[in-house]
């Protein structure tokens, strides 16, 4: 039996074909198909996360909800997992960065700089513009994807995701 057929049978048996790729996976986690193939949905990572940002998503698989808080990159979710679902934690946890939607208050000429204040990495800067309120912009080189700014935005205009996700919207 080919590896592909074995994997397909394994997925069928575990009923995990329909698990939709979440907007935000756990830090250091393997690509989604490999992750769902072996995640037992035990919930140990949920319990381990001191920030309580891990939730049970589609199919009961863990994913992150940055509206609950930020990732401190403590690695406790990785340590708590008894499966082989994560890359080494001395590598970068992900390529996620903050992305600001057009619904940002600055686009309605409302003064707000909450996201800048919440970002410890100083990745959000406001560009002064003649005749209008300053607009936020994310420095991809500085943003760690921690998600702190997500919950702090009063109108929910920020999401943290892979830059590739933005290109495919
Ligand atoms: S690294 Fe720490 S804060 Fe981030 S999701 Fe894992 S347990 Fe939670
Ligand atoms: S995700 Fe974290 S590092 Fe990136 S802009 Fe938001 S607060 Fe700053
Ligand atoms: S906190 Fe939200 S609304 Fe305020 S400037 Fe930042 S993205 Fe715009």
Short mmCIF file of N, CA and C and ligand atoms in Angstrom, two decimals:
data_model
loop_
_atom_site.label_atom_id
_atom_site.label_comp_id
_atom_site.label_asym_id
_atom_site.label_seq_id
_atom_site.Cartn_x
_atom_site.Cartn_y
_atom_site.Cartn_z
N UNK A 1 0.84 -1.20 0.00
CA UNK A 1 0.00 0.00 0.00
C UNK A 1 0.89 1.26 0.00
N UNK A 2 0.57 2.24 -0.88
CA UNK A 2 1.41 3.43 -0.95
C UNK A 2 1.22 4.28 0.30
N UNK A 3 2.22 5.15 0.54
CA UNK A 3 2.13 6.03 1.71
C UNK A 3 0.90 6.92 1.62
N UNK A 4 0.58 7.35 0.37
CA UNK A 4 -0.57 8.26 0.19
C UNK A 4 -1.87 7.56 0.58
N UNK A 5 -2.02 6.28 0.13
CA UNK A 5 -3.24 5.53 0.44
C UNK A 5 -3.33 5.28 1.95
N UNK A 6 -2.15 4.96 2.56
CA UNK A 6 -2.13 4.72 4.02
C UNK A 6 -2.61 5.96 4.76
N UNK A 7 -2.10 7.14 4.30
CA UNK A 7 -2.47 8.40 4.96
C UNK A 7 -3.96 8.67 4.78
N UNK A 8 -4.49 8.39 3.56
CA UNK A 8 -5.90 8.62 3.29
C UNK A 8 -6.76 7.74 4.18
N UNK A 9 -6.38 6.46 4.31
CA UNK A 9 -7.15 5.53 5.16
C UNK A 9 -7.13 5.98 6.61
N UNK A 10 -5.93 6.47 7.02
CA UNK A 10 -5.78 6.92 8.40
C UNK A 10 -6.71 8.11 8.66
N UNK A 11 -6.75 9.03 7.69
CA UNK A 11 -7.62 10.18 7.84
C UNK A 11 -9.08 9.78 7.90
N UNK A 12 -9.45 8.81 7.01
CA UNK A 12 -10.85 8.37 6.98
C UNK A 12 -11.24 7.74 8.30
N UNK A 13 -10.34 6.89 8.80
CA UNK A 13 -10.62 6.21 10.05
C UNK A 13 -10.82 7.19 11.19
N UNK A 14 -10.02 8.23 11.17
CA UNK A 14 -10.11 9.20 12.26
C UNK A 14 -11.11 10.32 11.96
N UNK A 15 -11.73 10.28 10.77
CA UNK A 15 -12.75 11.25 10.43
C UNK A 15 -12.26 12.68 10.45
N UNK A 16 -11.09 12.93 9.84
CA UNK A 16 -10.52 14.27 9.97
C UNK A 16 -10.33 14.97 8.63
N UNK A 17 -11.00 14.48 7.59
CA UNK A 17 -10.87 15.13 6.30
C UNK A 17 -11.46 16.53 6.31
N UNK A 18 -12.46 16.74 7.16
CA UNK A 18 -13.17 18.01 7.09
C UNK A 18 -12.61 19.08 8.01
N UNK A 19 -11.51 18.80 8.70
CA UNK A 19 -10.96 19.80 9.61
C UNK A 19 -10.36 20.95 8.80
N UNK A 20 -11.04 22.08 8.84
CA UNK A 20 -10.62 23.24 8.05
C UNK A 20 -9.35 23.84 8.66
N UNK A 21 -8.40 24.22 7.81
CA UNK A 21 -7.17 24.86 8.29
C UNK A 21 -7.53 26.14 9.04
N UNK A 22 -7.12 26.26 10.29
CA UNK A 22 -7.50 27.45 11.07
C UNK A 22 -6.73 28.69 10.65
N UNK A 23 -7.22 29.84 11.03
CA UNK A 23 -6.53 31.10 10.73
C UNK A 23 -5.19 31.13 11.45
N UNK A 24 -5.14 30.57 12.65
CA UNK A 24 -3.89 30.59 13.42
C UNK A 24 -3.66 29.24 14.09
N UNK A 25 -2.62 28.55 13.65
CA UNK A 25 -2.22 27.29 14.28
C UNK A 25 -1.34 27.57 15.49
N UNK A 26 -1.06 26.54 16.27
CA UNK A 26 -0.18 26.69 17.42
C UNK A 26 1.24 27.02 16.95
N UNK A 27 2.01 27.77 17.75
CA UNK A 27 3.38 28.08 17.36
C UNK A 27 4.20 26.80 17.19
N UNK A 28 5.11 26.85 16.27
CA UNK A 28 6.03 25.74 15.95
C UNK A 28 5.32 24.49 15.40
N UNK A 29 4.02 24.57 15.16
CA UNK A 29 3.34 23.34 14.75
C UNK A 29 3.64 22.99 13.29
N UNK A 30 3.52 21.70 12.97
CA UNK A 30 3.75 21.21 11.61
C UNK A 30 2.64 21.73 10.71
N UNK A 31 2.85 21.68 9.39
CA UNK A 31 1.78 22.08 8.47
C UNK A 31 0.48 21.31 8.80
N UNK A 32 -0.63 21.93 8.56
CA UNK A 32 -1.93 21.43 9.03
C UNK A 32 -2.22 19.97 8.68
N UNK A 33 -2.01 19.51 7.44
CA UNK A 33 -2.32 18.10 7.14
C UNK A 33 -1.55 17.13 8.02
N UNK A 34 -0.27 17.44 8.28
CA UNK A 34 0.53 16.57 9.15
C UNK A 34 0.07 16.69 10.60
N UNK A 35 -0.32 17.88 10.99
CA UNK A 35 -0.76 18.10 12.37
C UNK A 35 -2.03 17.30 12.67
N UNK A 36 -3.04 17.43 11.80
CA UNK A 36 -4.31 16.74 12.07
C UNK A 36 -4.18 15.22 11.92
N UNK A 37 -3.18 14.79 11.15
CA UNK A 37 -2.99 13.34 10.99
C UNK A 37 -2.65 12.67 12.31
N UNK A 38 -1.95 13.38 13.18
CA UNK A 38 -1.48 12.73 14.41
C UNK A 38 -2.00 13.35 15.70
N UNK A 39 -2.65 14.50 15.62
CA UNK A 39 -3.18 15.10 16.86
C UNK A 39 -4.33 14.24 17.38
N UNK A 40 -4.25 13.88 18.65
CA UNK A 40 -5.28 13.02 19.25
C UNK A 40 -6.45 13.83 19.83
N UNK A 41 -6.34 15.14 19.75
CA UNK A 41 -7.38 16.06 20.28
C UNK A 41 -7.57 15.89 21.80
N UNK A 42 -6.47 15.56 22.47
CA UNK A 42 -6.54 15.29 23.91
C UNK A 42 -6.80 16.55 24.72
N UNK A 43 -6.40 17.71 24.18
CA UNK A 43 -6.62 18.97 24.90
C UNK A 43 -5.53 19.33 25.89
N UNK A 44 -4.43 18.58 25.92
CA UNK A 44 -3.35 18.89 26.87
C UNK A 44 -2.74 20.27 26.62
N UNK A 45 -2.68 20.66 25.34
CA UNK A 45 -2.10 21.99 25.03
C UNK A 45 -3.02 23.10 25.54
N UNK A 46 -4.32 22.89 25.47
CA UNK A 46 -5.26 23.91 25.95
C UNK A 46 -5.04 24.18 27.43
N UNK A 47 -4.91 23.09 28.17
CA UNK A 47 -4.74 23.22 29.61
C UNK A 47 -3.40 23.85 29.95
N UNK A 48 -2.39 23.57 29.11
CA UNK A 48 -1.03 24.03 29.43
C UNK A 48 -0.82 25.52 29.15
N UNK A 49 -1.60 26.10 28.26
CA UNK A 49 -1.32 27.48 27.83
C UNK A 49 -1.65 28.49 28.93
N UNK A 50 -0.65 29.19 29.46
CA UNK A 50 -0.90 30.14 30.54
C UNK A 50 -1.72 31.35 30.09
N UNK A 51 -1.71 31.61 28.79
CA UNK A 51 -2.48 32.76 28.27
C UNK A 51 -3.91 32.36 27.91
N UNK A 52 -4.18 31.07 27.90
CA UNK A 52 -5.52 30.53 27.57
C UNK A 52 -6.02 31.00 26.22
N UNK A 53 -5.13 31.00 25.24
CA UNK A 53 -5.53 31.43 23.90
C UNK A 53 -5.75 30.24 22.97
N UNK A 54 -5.55 29.02 23.49
CA UNK A 54 -5.78 27.84 22.64
C UNK A 54 -7.22 27.37 22.85
N UNK A 55 -7.91 27.20 21.74
CA UNK A 55 -9.30 26.74 21.82
C UNK A 55 -9.46 25.49 20.96
N UNK A 56 -10.55 24.78 21.19
CA UNK A 56 -10.88 23.64 20.33
C UNK A 56 -11.58 24.20 19.10
N UNK A 57 -10.99 24.02 17.94
CA UNK A 57 -11.57 24.55 16.71
C UNK A 57 -12.31 23.47 15.96
N UNK A 58 -12.35 23.61 14.66
CA UNK A 58 -13.07 22.68 13.80
C UNK A 58 -12.61 21.24 14.04
N UNK A 59 -13.54 20.34 14.25
CA UNK A 59 -13.21 18.93 14.46
C UNK A 59 -12.58 18.65 15.81
N UNK A 60 -12.52 19.66 16.68
CA UNK A 60 -11.92 19.46 18.00
C UNK A 60 -10.42 19.66 18.03
N UNK A 61 -9.85 20.07 16.88
CA UNK A 61 -8.40 20.29 16.83
C UNK A 61 -8.05 21.66 17.42
N UNK A 62 -6.89 21.76 18.08
CA UNK A 62 -6.54 23.03 18.72
C UNK A 62 -6.13 24.11 17.72
N UNK A 63 -6.54 25.32 18.02
CA UNK A 63 -6.10 26.48 17.24
C UNK A 63 -6.03 27.67 18.18
N UNK A 64 -5.50 28.78 17.69
CA UNK A 64 -5.34 29.96 18.54
C UNK A 64 -6.45 30.96 18.32
N UNK A 65 -6.84 31.62 19.39
CA UNK A 65 -7.82 32.70 19.32
C UNK A 65 -7.18 33.94 19.96
N UNK A 66 -6.67 34.83 19.11
CA UNK A 66 -5.96 36.00 19.63
C UNK A 66 -6.90 37.04 20.23
N UNK A 67 -8.20 36.87 20.07
CA UNK A 67 -9.11 37.81 20.74
C UNK A 67 -9.09 37.56 22.26
N UNK A 68 -8.53 36.40 22.67
CA UNK A 68 -8.44 36.08 24.11
C UNK A 68 -7.14 36.56 24.74
N UNK A 69 -6.16 36.92 23.91
CA UNK A 69 -4.87 37.35 24.45
C UNK A 69 -3.75 37.06 23.46
N UNK A 70 -2.51 37.19 23.96
CA UNK A 70 -1.38 37.02 23.06
C UNK A 70 -0.58 35.77 23.37
N UNK A 71 0.23 35.37 22.41
CA UNK A 71 1.16 34.25 22.64
C UNK A 71 2.46 34.82 23.19
N UNK A 72 2.89 34.25 24.32
CA UNK A 72 4.14 34.71 24.94
C UNK A 72 5.33 33.88 24.47
N UNK A 73 5.06 32.91 23.60
CA UNK A 73 6.10 32.02 23.06
C UNK A 73 6.81 31.25 24.19
N UNK A 74 6.04 30.89 25.20
CA UNK A 74 6.61 30.16 26.34
C UNK A 74 6.96 28.72 25.97
N UNK A 75 6.26 28.17 24.96
CA UNK A 75 6.53 26.79 24.54
C UNK A 75 5.83 25.73 25.38
N UNK A 76 4.97 26.13 26.30
CA UNK A 76 4.31 25.14 27.17
C UNK A 76 3.38 24.20 26.39
N UNK A 77 2.78 24.73 25.31
CA UNK A 77 1.89 23.86 24.51
C UNK A 77 2.71 22.76 23.84
N UNK A 78 3.90 23.10 23.40
CA UNK A 78 4.78 22.12 22.75
C UNK A 78 5.21 21.06 23.76
N UNK A 79 5.64 21.52 24.95
CA UNK A 79 6.10 20.57 25.98
C UNK A 79 4.99 19.64 26.45
N UNK A 80 3.75 20.15 26.44
CA UNK A 80 2.64 19.35 26.96
C UNK A 80 2.19 18.26 26.00
N UNK A 81 2.57 18.38 24.74
CA UNK A 81 2.06 17.46 23.72
C UNK A 81 2.88 16.18 23.67
N UNK A 82 2.19 15.03 23.72
CA UNK A 82 2.91 13.76 23.72
C UNK A 82 3.11 13.21 22.31
N UNK A 83 2.59 13.90 21.30
CA UNK A 83 2.78 13.47 19.90
C UNK A 83 3.94 14.26 19.27
N UNK A 84 4.28 13.88 18.05
CA UNK A 84 5.38 14.56 17.33
C UNK A 84 4.77 15.57 16.36
N UNK A 85 4.26 16.66 16.88
CA UNK A 85 3.49 17.60 16.06
C UNK A 85 4.15 18.96 15.89
N UNK A 86 5.35 19.12 16.46
CA UNK A 86 5.97 20.44 16.49
C UNK A 86 7.42 20.40 16.00
N UNK A 87 7.83 21.53 15.44
CA UNK A 87 9.24 21.73 15.07
C UNK A 87 10.02 22.14 16.34
N UNK A 88 11.34 22.07 16.29
CA UNK A 88 12.14 22.49 17.47
C UNK A 88 11.86 23.95 17.82
N UNK A 89 11.79 24.24 19.11
CA UNK A 89 11.44 25.59 19.55
C UNK A 89 12.61 26.58 19.45
N UNK A 90 13.78 26.11 19.00
CA UNK A 90 14.83 27.09 18.74
C UNK A 90 14.70 27.67 17.32
N UNK A 91 13.70 27.18 16.58
CA UNK A 91 13.40 27.76 15.27
C UNK A 91 12.34 28.85 15.44
N UNK A 92 12.11 29.61 14.36
CA UNK A 92 11.06 30.62 14.40
C UNK A 92 9.69 29.93 14.57
N UNK A 93 8.82 30.46 15.44
CA UNK A 93 7.54 29.78 15.69
C UNK A 93 6.60 29.79 14.49
N UNK A 94 6.70 30.80 13.65
CA UNK A 94 5.80 30.91 12.49
C UNK A 94 6.19 32.11 11.66
N UNK A 95 5.47 32.27 10.55
CA UNK A 95 5.71 33.46 9.72
C UNK A 95 4.55 34.45 9.88
N UNK A 96 3.72 34.27 10.90
CA UNK A 96 2.55 35.14 11.09
C UNK A 96 2.97 36.59 11.36
N UNK A 97 2.19 37.48 10.80
CA UNK A 97 2.35 38.90 11.13
C UNK A 97 0.96 39.53 11.26
N UNK A 98 0.91 40.67 11.92
CA UNK A 98 -0.36 41.39 12.06
C UNK A 98 -0.75 42.01 10.72
N UNK A 99 -2.04 41.95 10.45
CA UNK A 99 -2.57 42.54 9.22
C UNK A 99 -3.76 43.43 9.58
N UNK A 100 -3.72 44.65 9.09
CA UNK A 100 -4.74 45.63 9.48
C UNK A 100 -5.74 45.82 8.33
N UNK A 101 -7.01 45.66 8.67
CA UNK A 101 -8.06 45.74 7.64
C UNK A 101 -8.48 47.18 7.39
N UNK A 102 -9.20 47.36 6.30
CA UNK A 102 -9.67 48.70 5.92
C UNK A 102 -10.65 49.28 6.94
N UNK A 103 -11.19 48.43 7.80
CA UNK A 103 -12.15 48.91 8.80
C UNK A 103 -11.48 49.69 9.94
N UNK A 104 -10.15 49.77 9.94
CA UNK A 104 -9.40 50.56 10.95
C UNK A 104 -10.00 51.96 11.05
N UNK A 105 -10.13 52.42 12.29
CA UNK A 105 -10.76 53.72 12.53
C UNK A 105 -10.08 54.87 11.79
N UNK A 106 -8.77 54.74 11.57
CA UNK A 106 -8.04 55.82 10.88
C UNK A 106 -8.63 56.08 9.50
N UNK A 107 -9.18 55.02 8.89
CA UNK A 107 -9.77 55.20 7.56
C UNK A 107 -11.11 55.93 7.60
N UNK A 108 -11.63 56.09 8.82
CA UNK A 108 -12.87 56.89 8.97
C UNK A 108 -12.54 58.24 9.61
N UNK A 109 -11.26 58.58 9.58
CA UNK A 109 -10.79 59.86 10.15
C UNK A 109 -11.03 59.94 11.65
N UNK A 110 -10.99 58.78 12.32
CA UNK A 110 -11.11 58.75 13.78
C UNK A 110 -9.72 58.50 14.34
N UNK A 111 -9.29 59.35 15.28
CA UNK A 111 -7.95 59.21 15.85
C UNK A 111 -7.90 58.02 16.81
N UNK A 112 -7.00 57.07 16.55
CA UNK A 112 -6.82 55.90 17.42
C UNK A 112 -5.42 55.38 17.20
N UNK A 113 -4.70 55.12 18.31
CA UNK A 113 -3.36 54.53 18.15
C UNK A 113 -3.18 53.40 19.16
N UNK A 114 -4.28 52.74 19.51
CA UNK A 114 -4.23 51.68 20.52
C UNK A 114 -3.26 50.57 20.14
N UNK A 115 -3.25 50.20 18.88
CA UNK A 115 -2.41 49.07 18.46
C UNK A 115 -0.93 49.41 18.63
N UNK A 116 -0.58 50.64 18.34
CA UNK A 116 0.82 51.05 18.51
C UNK A 116 1.23 50.96 19.98
N UNK A 117 0.34 51.42 20.84
CA UNK A 117 0.63 51.40 22.28
C UNK A 117 0.78 49.97 22.81
N UNK A 118 0.04 49.02 22.23
CA UNK A 118 0.08 47.66 22.77
C UNK A 118 1.25 46.84 22.24
N UNK A 119 1.91 47.31 21.22
CA UNK A 119 2.97 46.50 20.58
C UNK A 119 4.33 46.73 21.23
N UNK A 120 4.78 45.72 21.97
CA UNK A 120 6.10 45.83 22.62
C UNK A 120 7.23 45.82 21.62
N UNK A 121 7.02 45.14 20.50
CA UNK A 121 8.07 45.05 19.48
C UNK A 121 8.19 46.32 18.66
N UNK A 122 7.31 47.26 18.90
CA UNK A 122 7.27 48.53 18.16
C UNK A 122 7.18 48.30 16.65
N UNK A 123 6.34 47.33 16.29
CA UNK A 123 6.20 46.97 14.88
C UNK A 123 5.12 47.79 14.18
N UNK A 124 4.30 48.50 14.97
CA UNK A 124 3.24 49.30 14.34
C UNK A 124 3.62 50.77 14.42
N UNK A 125 3.65 51.38 13.24
CA UNK A 125 4.00 52.80 13.18
C UNK A 125 2.88 53.55 12.50
N UNK A 126 2.75 54.80 12.88
CA UNK A 126 1.71 55.63 12.28
C UNK A 126 2.34 56.63 11.34
N UNK A 127 1.84 56.59 10.13
CA UNK A 127 2.41 57.46 9.09
C UNK A 127 1.61 58.77 9.05
N UNK A 128 2.29 59.90 9.35
CA UNK A 128 1.57 61.18 9.29
C UNK A 128 1.16 61.47 7.84
N UNK A 129 -0.08 61.94 7.70
CA UNK A 129 -0.55 62.24 6.35
C UNK A 129 -1.23 63.60 6.37
N UNK A 130 -0.93 64.38 5.39
CA UNK A 130 -1.47 65.74 5.33
C UNK A 130 -3.00 65.68 5.17
N UNK A 131 -3.70 66.37 6.06
CA UNK A 131 -5.14 66.49 5.90
C UNK A 131 -5.94 65.29 6.39
N UNK A 132 -5.28 64.33 7.04
CA UNK A 132 -6.05 63.20 7.58
C UNK A 132 -5.32 62.61 8.79
N UNK A 133 -6.03 61.81 9.57
CA UNK A 133 -5.40 61.26 10.77
C UNK A 133 -4.35 60.21 10.35
N UNK A 134 -3.30 60.04 11.18
CA UNK A 134 -2.26 59.08 10.81
C UNK A 134 -2.80 57.65 10.68
N UNK A 135 -2.22 56.91 9.75
CA UNK A 135 -2.68 55.55 9.46
C UNK A 135 -1.63 54.54 9.93
N UNK A 136 -2.07 53.42 10.57
CA UNK A 136 -1.09 52.44 11.04
C UNK A 136 -0.53 51.57 9.92
N UNK A 137 0.73 51.20 10.11
CA UNK A 137 1.33 50.27 9.18
C UNK A 137 2.23 49.30 9.96
N UNK A 138 2.25 48.05 9.56
CA UNK A 138 2.98 47.01 10.29
C UNK A 138 4.33 46.77 9.62
N UNK A 139 5.40 46.82 10.42
CA UNK A 139 6.73 46.50 9.92
C UNK A 139 6.91 44.97 10.05
N UNK A 140 6.86 44.30 8.92
CA UNK A 140 6.91 42.83 8.92
C UNK A 140 8.21 42.30 9.50
N UNK A 141 9.26 43.09 9.43
CA UNK A 141 10.56 42.64 9.95
C UNK A 141 10.58 42.65 11.47
N UNK A 142 9.74 43.49 12.08
CA UNK A 142 9.72 43.59 13.55
C UNK A 142 8.60 42.79 14.18
N UNK A 143 7.50 42.60 13.45
CA UNK A 143 6.32 41.93 14.03
C UNK A 143 6.62 40.46 14.30
N UNK A 144 6.32 40.03 15.53
CA UNK A 144 6.55 38.63 15.92
C UNK A 144 5.30 37.78 15.73
N UNK A 145 4.17 38.43 15.43
CA UNK A 145 2.91 37.70 15.32
C UNK A 145 2.34 37.30 16.67
N UNK A 146 2.75 38.01 17.72
CA UNK A 146 2.32 37.63 19.08
C UNK A 146 0.82 37.80 19.29
N UNK A 147 0.20 38.73 18.55
CA UNK A 147 -1.26 38.89 18.64
C UNK A 147 -1.75 39.84 19.70
N UNK A 148 -0.87 40.50 20.42
CA UNK A 148 -1.32 41.42 21.48
C UNK A 148 -2.23 42.50 20.91
N UNK A 149 -1.90 43.00 19.75
CA UNK A 149 -2.66 44.11 19.16
C UNK A 149 -4.07 43.69 18.76
N UNK A 150 -4.30 42.41 18.53
CA UNK A 150 -5.61 41.95 18.04
C UNK A 150 -6.72 42.30 19.03
N UNK A 151 -6.53 41.91 20.28
CA UNK A 151 -7.57 42.15 21.28
C UNK A 151 -7.66 43.62 21.66
N UNK A 152 -6.57 44.36 21.46
CA UNK A 152 -6.56 45.76 21.85
C UNK A 152 -7.24 46.68 20.85
N UNK A 153 -7.43 46.23 19.63
CA UNK A 153 -8.09 47.08 18.63
C UNK A 153 -9.58 47.17 18.96
N UNK A 154 -10.11 48.37 19.16
CA UNK A 154 -11.51 48.51 19.59
C UNK A 154 -12.54 48.09 18.55
N UNK A 155 -12.11 47.98 17.30
CA UNK A 155 -13.10 47.62 16.26
C UNK A 155 -12.74 46.30 15.56
N UNK A 156 -11.82 45.54 16.15
CA UNK A 156 -11.50 44.21 15.60
C UNK A 156 -10.93 44.25 14.20
N UNK A 157 -10.10 45.25 13.92
CA UNK A 157 -9.57 45.40 12.56
C UNK A 157 -8.27 44.66 12.32
N UNK A 158 -7.71 44.02 13.37
CA UNK A 158 -6.41 43.37 13.19
C UNK A 158 -6.55 41.85 13.28
N UNK A 159 -5.90 41.18 12.37
CA UNK A 159 -5.77 39.72 12.49
C UNK A 159 -4.31 39.37 12.34
N UNK A 160 -3.95 38.21 12.89
CA UNK A 160 -2.58 37.73 12.77
C UNK A 160 -2.63 36.48 11.90
N UNK A 161 -1.90 36.49 10.82
CA UNK A 161 -1.94 35.36 9.90
C UNK A 161 -0.67 35.34 9.06
N UNK A 162 -0.52 34.27 8.30
CA UNK A 162 0.62 34.18 7.38
C UNK A 162 0.45 35.23 6.28
N UNK A 163 1.54 35.86 5.85
CA UNK A 163 1.43 36.83 4.76
C UNK A 163 0.82 36.19 3.51
N UNK A 164 1.04 34.89 3.33
CA UNK A 164 0.50 34.21 2.15
C UNK A 164 -1.03 34.22 2.18
N UNK A 165 -1.62 34.18 3.40
CA UNK A 165 -3.08 34.17 3.53
C UNK A 165 -3.65 35.47 2.99
N UNK A 166 -2.93 36.58 3.21
CA UNK A 166 -3.42 37.87 2.74
C UNK A 166 -3.42 37.91 1.20
N UNK A 167 -2.34 37.34 0.62
CA UNK A 167 -2.24 37.36 -0.84
C UNK A 167 -3.37 36.58 -1.50
N UNK A 168 -3.88 35.55 -0.78
CA UNK A 168 -4.89 34.69 -1.40
C UNK A 168 -6.31 35.11 -1.05
N UNK A 169 -6.49 36.24 -0.38
CA UNK A 169 -7.84 36.67 0.00
C UNK A 169 -8.61 37.15 -1.22
S1 LIG B 1 3.63 29.19 23.30
FE1 LIG B 1 2.76 29.49 25.38
S2 LIG B 1 1.40 31.28 25.18
FE2 LIG B 1 1.86 30.58 23.08
S3 LIG B 1 0.13 29.18 22.55
FE3 LIG B 1 1.80 27.90 23.39
S4 LIG B 1 1.34 27.72 25.61
FE4 LIG B 1 0.13 29.47 24.81
S1 LIG B 2 1.31 40.92 16.44
FE1 LIG B 2 2.55 41.55 18.24
S2 LIG B 2 4.49 42.24 17.36
FE2 LIG B 2 2.99 42.18 15.67
S3 LIG B 2 2.12 44.26 15.55
FE3 LIG B 2 0.77 43.05 16.89
S4 LIG B 2 1.54 43.43 18.97
FE4 LIG B 2 3.15 44.05 17.55
S1 LIG B 3 -6.19 49.91 17.21
FE1 LIG B 3 -7.43 49.25 15.45
S2 LIG B 3 -8.71 51.01 14.90
FE2 LIG B 3 -7.05 51.75 16.25
S3 LIG B 3 -5.47 52.43 14.79
FE3 LIG B 3 -4.96 50.33 15.37
S4 LIG B 3 -5.94 49.05 13.77
FE4 LIG B 3 -6.85 51.12 13.63
#
